[in-house]
CSV table of C-alpha atoms in Angstrom, one decimal:
chain,number,residue,atom,x,y,z
A,1,MET,CA,31.2,6.4,-26.4
A,2,ASN,CA,29.7,3.9,-28.8
A,3,THR,CA,26.4,2.5,-28.7
A,4,LYS,CA,27.0,-0.7,-27.0
A,5,LEU,CA,29.2,1.0,-24.5
A,6,LYS,CA,26.4,3.8,-23.7
A,7,ARG,CA,24.0,0.7,-23.5
A,8,LEU,CA,26.1,-1.0,-20.8
A,9,ALA,CA,26.7,2.4,-18.6
A,10,LEU,CA,22.9,3.2,-18.9
A,11,SER,CA,22.2,-0.5,-17.7
A,12,GLY,CA,24.5,-0.2,-14.9
A,13,VAL,CA,23.2,2.9,-13.6
A,14,MET,CA,19.6,2.0,-13.7
A,15,ALA,CA,20.9,-0.9,-11.9
A,16,ILE,CA,22.0,0.7,-9.2
A,17,GLY,CA,18.9,3.0,-9.0
A,18,LEU,CA,17.0,0.1,-8.9
A,19,VAL,CA,18.6,-1.5,-5.9
A,20,SER,CA,17.7,2.1,-3.9
A,21,SER,CA,14.4,1.8,-5.3
A,22,THR,CA,13.6,-1.7,-4.4
A,23,ALA,CA,15.3,-1.4,-0.9
A,24,ALA,CA,12.7,1.3,-0.1
A,25,LEU,CA,9.7,-0.7,-2.0
A,26,ALA,CA,10.4,-3.7,0.1
A,27,HIS,CA,9.5,-1.9,3.4
A,28,PRO,CA,5.7,-1.9,3.8
A,29,ARG,CA,4.5,1.7,3.6
A,30,TRP,CA,1.8,2.8,5.8
A,31,VAL,CA,-0.1,6.3,7.2
A,32,LEU,CA,-1.5,6.1,10.8
A,33,PRO,CA,-3.9,8.6,12.1
A,34,SER,CA,-3.3,10.1,15.6
A,35,HIS,CA,-7.5,8.8,15.9
A,36,PHE,CA,-9.9,7.0,14.1
A,37,THR,CA,-13.0,8.7,15.4
A,38,VAL,CA,-13.9,12.5,15.8
A,39,SER,CA,-16.7,13.1,18.3
A,40,LYS,CA,-15.7,16.6,19.3
A,41,GLU,CA,-18.7,19.2,18.4
A,42,GLY,CA,-17.3,21.2,15.2
A,43,GLY,CA,-14.7,19.2,14.3
A,44,ASP,CA,-11.1,18.3,15.2
A,45,TRP,CA,-7.6,18.4,13.8
A,46,LEU,CA,-5.9,14.7,13.1
A,47,THR,CA,-2.3,14.3,12.5
A,48,PHE,CA,-0.9,11.4,10.4
A,49,ASP,CA,2.6,9.9,10.8
A,50,VAL,CA,3.8,8.1,7.0
A,51,THR,CA,6.7,5.8,7.2
A,52,ALA,CA,8.0,2.9,5.5
A,53,SER,CA,8.7,-0.1,8.1
A,54,HIS,CA,8.7,-3.8,8.3
A,55,GLY,CA,7.9,-3.3,12.1
A,56,THR,CA,4.6,-2.4,13.3
A,57,PHE,CA,4.1,1.2,13.2
A,58,VAL,CA,7.9,1.5,13.9
A,59,PHE,CA,9.4,4.4,12.2
A,60,ASP,CA,12.6,3.8,9.5
A,61,LYS,CA,12.1,5.2,6.0
A,62,PRO,CA,11.1,8.9,5.2
A,63,ALA,CA,8.1,7.8,3.1
A,64,GLY,CA,6.7,11.1,1.5
A,65,SER,CA,3.1,12.5,2.4
A,66,ASP,CA,2.9,14.8,-0.6
A,67,ARG,CA,0.7,12.5,-2.6
A,68,ALA,CA,-1.6,12.0,0.4
A,69,PHE,CA,-5.6,12.7,0.0
A,70,VAL,CA,-8.7,12.5,2.1
A,71,ILE,CA,-11.8,11.2,0.4
A,72,MET,CA,-14.5,13.4,1.7
A,73,PRO,CA,-18.0,11.2,3.2
A,74,ASP,CA,-19.6,12.9,-0.3
A,75,GLY,CA,-17.1,11.2,-2.7
A,76,ARG,CA,-14.5,14.3,-3.3
A,77,SER,CA,-11.1,14.8,-2.8
A,78,GLU,CA,-9.1,17.0,-0.5
A,79,ARG,CA,-5.2,17.7,-0.1
A,80,PRO,CA,-3.9,17.4,3.8
A,81,ASN,CA,-2.8,20.5,5.5
A,82,PHE,CA,1.0,21.2,6.9
A,83,VAL,CA,2.6,18.5,5.1
A,84,VAL,CA,6.3,17.8,6.8
A,85,LYS,CA,9.1,15.3,6.0
A,86,GLY,CA,11.5,14.2,8.4
A,87,LYS,CA,14.2,11.6,8.3
A,88,ARG,CA,12.5,8.5,9.2
A,89,ARG,CA,9.0,9.7,8.7
A,90,SER,CA,6.6,12.5,7.1
A,91,MET,CA,3.5,13.8,8.5
A,92,PHE,CA,0.3,16.0,7.8
A,93,ASP,CA,-2.6,17.4,9.5
A,94,PHE,CA,-6.3,17.4,8.5
A,95,TYR,CA,-9.0,19.1,9.9
A,96,PHE,CA,-12.1,16.8,10.1
A,97,GLU,CA,-15.4,18.6,10.4
A,98,GLU,CA,-17.8,17.1,7.9
A,99,GLU,CA,-19.8,14.2,9.3
A,100,GLY,CA,-19.5,11.0,7.9
A,101,THR,CA,-16.6,8.4,7.0
A,102,HIS,CA,-13.4,9.7,5.4
A,103,LYS,CA,-10.7,7.9,3.3
A,104,VAL,CA,-7.2,8.7,4.2
A,105,ALA,CA,-4.8,7.4,1.4
A,106,ILE,CA,-1.3,7.6,-0.2
A,107,ASN,CA,-1.5,5.7,-3.5
A,108,ASN,CA,1.6,5.7,-5.4
A,109,GLU,CA,1.7,5.4,-9.4
A,110,PRO,CA,2.4,1.8,-10.6
A,111,THR,CA,5.9,1.5,-11.4
A,112,TYR,CA,7.8,-1.3,-13.7
A,113,TYR,CA,10.7,-3.4,-13.1
A,114,THR,CA,12.5,-5.6,-15.8
A,115,GLN,CA,14.5,-8.6,-14.7
A,116,TYR,CA,16.8,-10.7,-17.0
A,117,LYS,CA,19.7,-12.9,-17.2
A,118,VAL,CA,22.8,-12.4,-19.1
A,119,GLY,CA,26.3,-14.1,-19.4
A,120,ARG,CA,27.7,-17.9,-19.1
A,121,ARG,CA,26.7,-17.9,-15.0
A,122,ASP,CA,23.0,-16.2,-16.0
A,123,THR,CA,23.6,-13.4,-13.9
A,124,VAL,CA,20.3,-11.6,-12.8
A,125,LYS,CA,20.1,-8.2,-13.4
A,126,TRP,CA,17.3,-5.5,-13.1
A,127,LEU,CA,15.9,-2.1,-15.1
A,128,LYS,CA,13.8,0.3,-14.1
A,129,ALA,CA,11.7,-0.1,-17.2
A,130,ASN,CA,8.4,-1.0,-18.4
A,131,LYS,CA,7.9,-3.7,-21.9
A,132,VAL,CA,8.1,-0.6,-24.1
A,133,GLU,CA,11.1,0.9,-22.6
A,134,ARG,CA,13.1,-2.3,-22.0
A,135,ASP,CA,14.1,-2.9,-25.6
A,136,ALA,CA,16.4,0.3,-25.7
A,137,LEU,CA,18.1,-0.7,-22.2
A,138,LEU,CA,18.5,-4.5,-22.2
A,139,THR,CA,22.1,-5.5,-23.1
A,140,GLU,CA,23.1,-7.7,-26.3
A,141,GLY,CA,22.4,-11.6,-25.3
A,142,SER,CA,19.7,-10.7,-22.5
A,143,ARG,CA,17.1,-13.7,-21.8
A,144,ASP,CA,14.6,-14.6,-19.6
A,145,ILE,CA,13.2,-11.2,-19.6
A,146,VAL,CA,10.2,-10.7,-17.5
A,147,THR,CA,8.6,-7.1,-16.3
A,148,GLN,CA,6.7,-6.6,-13.5
A,149,LEU,CA,4.1,-4.2,-12.3
A,150,SER,CA,4.2,-2.8,-8.5
A,151,TYR,CA,1.7,-0.7,-7.1
A,152,THR,CA,0.7,0.2,-3.3
A,153,ARG,CA,-2.0,1.6,-1.8
A,154,ALA,CA,-1.7,2.9,1.8
A,155,GLU,CA,-5.0,3.7,3.3
A,156,SER,CA,-6.4,4.4,6.4
A,157,TYR,CA,-10.4,5.5,7.6
A,158,VAL,CA,-11.6,8.3,10.0
A,159,THR,CA,-15.2,8.7,10.9
A,160,VAL,CA,-16.7,12.0,12.1
A,161,GLY,CA,-20.1,11.3,14.1
A,162,LYS,CA,-22.3,8.7,12.0
A,163,PRO,CA,-20.5,6.3,9.9
A,164,THR,CA,-21.4,6.6,5.8
A,165,GLN,CA,-20.5,4.5,3.2
A,166,LYS,CA,-19.7,6.9,0.1
A,167,ALA,CA,-15.9,6.9,0.7
A,168,LEU,CA,-15.7,2.8,1.2
A,169,GLU,CA,-16.4,2.2,-2.3
A,170,VAL,CA,-13.6,1.2,-5.0
A,171,GLU,CA,-12.6,2.8,-8.0
A,172,GLY,CA,-11.9,-0.1,-10.3
A,173,ARG,CA,-8.0,0.0,-10.7
A,174,LEU,CA,-5.5,-2.5,-9.6
A,175,LEU,CA,-5.6,-3.8,-6.2
A,176,GLU,CA,-8.3,-2.6,-3.8
A,177,MET,CA,-10.1,-3.2,-0.7
A,178,LYS,CA,-13.5,-2.4,0.4
A,179,PRO,CA,-14.4,-3.0,4.3
A,180,LEU,CA,-17.9,-4.9,4.4
A,181,THR,CA,-17.4,-4.6,8.1
A,182,HIS,CA,-17.6,-0.8,8.3
A,183,PRO,CA,-14.1,0.5,9.9
A,184,SER,CA,-16.2,2.1,13.1
A,185,ASP,CA,-17.9,-1.4,13.7
A,186,ILE,CA,-14.5,-3.4,14.2
A,187,VAL,CA,-14.6,-4.7,17.8
A,188,GLU,CA,-12.4,-7.0,19.6
A,189,GLY,CA,-13.6,-10.6,19.8
A,190,GLU,CA,-16.0,-10.1,16.5
A,191,PRO,CA,-15.3,-11.3,13.1
A,192,VAL,CA,-14.4,-8.8,10.2
A,193,ILE,CA,-14.8,-9.0,6.6
A,194,PHE,CA,-12.9,-7.5,4.1
A,195,GLN,CA,-13.7,-7.9,0.2
A,196,PHE,CA,-10.5,-7.7,-2.2
A,197,PHE,CA,-10.9,-6.5,-5.8
A,198,TYR,CA,-8.5,-6.5,-8.8
A,199,ASN,CA,-9.4,-3.9,-11.7
A,200,GLY,CA,-12.8,-3.8,-10.4
A,201,THR,CA,-13.4,-7.5,-10.1
A,202,PRO,CA,-13.7,-9.7,-6.6
A,203,GLN,CA,-10.2,-11.5,-6.5
A,204,LYS,CA,-9.3,-14.7,-5.1
A,205,GLY,CA,-5.7,-15.6,-3.5
A,206,VAL,CA,-4.9,-12.2,-2.1
A,207,THR,CA,-2.7,-12.9,1.0
A,208,ALA,CA,-3.3,-10.7,3.9
A,209,GLU,CA,-1.0,-10.4,6.9
A,210,ILE,CA,-2.8,-8.5,10.1
A,211,THR,CA,-0.8,-7.5,12.9
A,212,ARG,CA,-1.5,-5.8,16.0
A,213,GLU,CA,0.6,-2.5,17.9
A,214,GLY,CA,3.4,-3.3,20.2
A,215,THR,CA,5.2,-6.2,18.3
A,216,LEU,CA,8.6,-4.6,20.0
A,217,TYR,CA,7.1,-5.8,23.7
A,218,ARG,CA,6.1,-9.1,22.8
A,219,ASN,CA,8.0,-12.3,22.1
A,220,HIS,CA,5.6,-13.4,19.1
A,221,GLN,CA,4.1,-11.5,16.3
A,222,GLN,CA,0.8,-13.0,17.0
A,223,GLN,CA,-0.1,-12.4,13.2
A,224,ILE,CA,-3.1,-13.4,11.6
A,225,ASP,CA,-2.8,-14.8,8.3
A,226,VAL,CA,-5.6,-14.9,5.7
A,227,THR,CA,-6.2,-15.5,2.2
A,228,SER,CA,-9.2,-14.3,0.3
A,229,ASP,CA,-12.1,-16.7,-1.3
A,230,LYS,CA,-13.6,-17.0,-4.5
A,231,ASP,CA,-15.4,-13.7,-3.9
A,232,GLY,CA,-12.5,-11.7,-2.8
A,233,LYS,CA,-13.3,-12.0,0.7
A,234,ILE,CA,-11.2,-12.5,4.1
A,235,SER,CA,-12.4,-13.0,7.7
A,236,PHE,CA,-10.8,-12.6,10.7
A,237,THR,CA,-11.4,-11.9,14.3
A,238,PRO,CA,-9.2,-9.2,16.5
A,239,ASP,CA,-8.9,-11.0,19.6
A,240,VAL,CA,-7.5,-7.7,21.3
A,241,ALA,CA,-8.5,-4.1,20.9
A,242,GLY,CA,-5.8,-1.8,19.4
A,243,ARG,CA,-4.4,-0.3,16.4
A,244,TYR,CA,-3.6,-3.0,13.7
A,245,LEU,CA,-1.8,-3.0,10.3
A,246,MET,CA,-2.8,-5.4,7.5
A,247,LYS,CA,-0.4,-5.8,4.6
A,248,ALA,CA,-2.3,-7.7,1.5
A,249,ASN,CA,-0.5,-8.4,-1.5
A,250,TYR,CA,-1.7,-10.1,-4.9
A,251,LYS,CA,0.5,-11.6,-7.6
A,252,GLY,CA,-0.5,-12.9,-10.9
A,253,GLU,CA,0.2,-13.0,-14.7
A,254,LEU,CA,-1.1,-10.4,-16.9
A,255,ASN,CA,-2.4,-11.5,-20.2
A,256,ASN,CA,-1.9,-9.3,-23.2
A,257,HIS,CA,-0.8,-6.3,-21.0
A,258,LEU,CA,1.4,-2.9,-23.2
A,259,LEU,CA,3.8,-2.7,-20.1
A,260,ALA,CA,4.2,-5.6,-17.9
A,261,ASP,CA,3.9,-9.4,-18.0
A,262,LYS,CA,3.0,-9.9,-14.0
A,263,ALA,CA,1.7,-7.7,-11.4
A,264,SER,CA,2.7,-7.5,-7.5
A,265,VAL,CA,0.2,-5.0,-6.2
A,266,ASN,CA,-0.5,-4.1,-2.5
A,267,VAL,CA,-2.9,-2.4,0.1
A,268,HIS,CA,-1.9,-1.5,3.4
A,269,LEU,CA,-4.6,-0.7,5.7
A,270,THR,CA,-4.4,0.8,9.3
A,271,PHE,CA,-7.2,0.3,11.7
A,272,GLU,CA,-8.3,0.2,14.8
A,273,ALA,CA,-10.6,-2.4,16.8
A,274,GLN,CA,-12.3,-1.2,19.6
A,275,LEU,CA,-12.8,-2.4,23.2
A,276,ASN,CA,-15.8,-4.8,23.4
């Protein structure tokens, strides 16, 4: 097979693979704890469901838990226990006994997708490749070439006893959210403030959708839509107690980036609003 045919075949394989990859990525991924607080003396086991789904807390795609970790109240990282992957969700357990606030997270590695056009009809095609890799894979005559960095954090917080702050700190990498209102202090009918950062700097223009559980049993999503201000902050008020999913996204151009031309990065946070 000559070089051109090899490239065409590889491009086709990559495009097919990308269809399944982007389909999975199109489903927001989230992690849902059985409880958000532990008050039992000596600690307790909590179990976590992980899935990728357009529905709020509806199980759909079997997102893996193998990359899950828990940031402990002193800042160190621990891995979960008893990870199981099923057909429509995965699960893991963790024993919470250290006093303070823990961050539970499943953060993907950045992935790169290149879009380009070919042919007289400007057919749009895709490759799973960054800027360094794409030249060896692009077909002859490719044009309007753009590479995007994609990244998602799926997170939640669990507090044992007295709330603490260490696990709430940002690491300064891609899109992150810092709860200025402590997750343990979120109460129905009271304002909540979160702050977004991109590479450690407060980020304006992050869009967030916040939805309470139970969408299958009401006619309207009752979704809260907010956008971060110049300081990266959003403010909203959960009117009803319950479990909530926040899907936050930021899209922007990347200047002088070695691997991508633009970014689409996400934070998917699960939290609860307590009864007032």
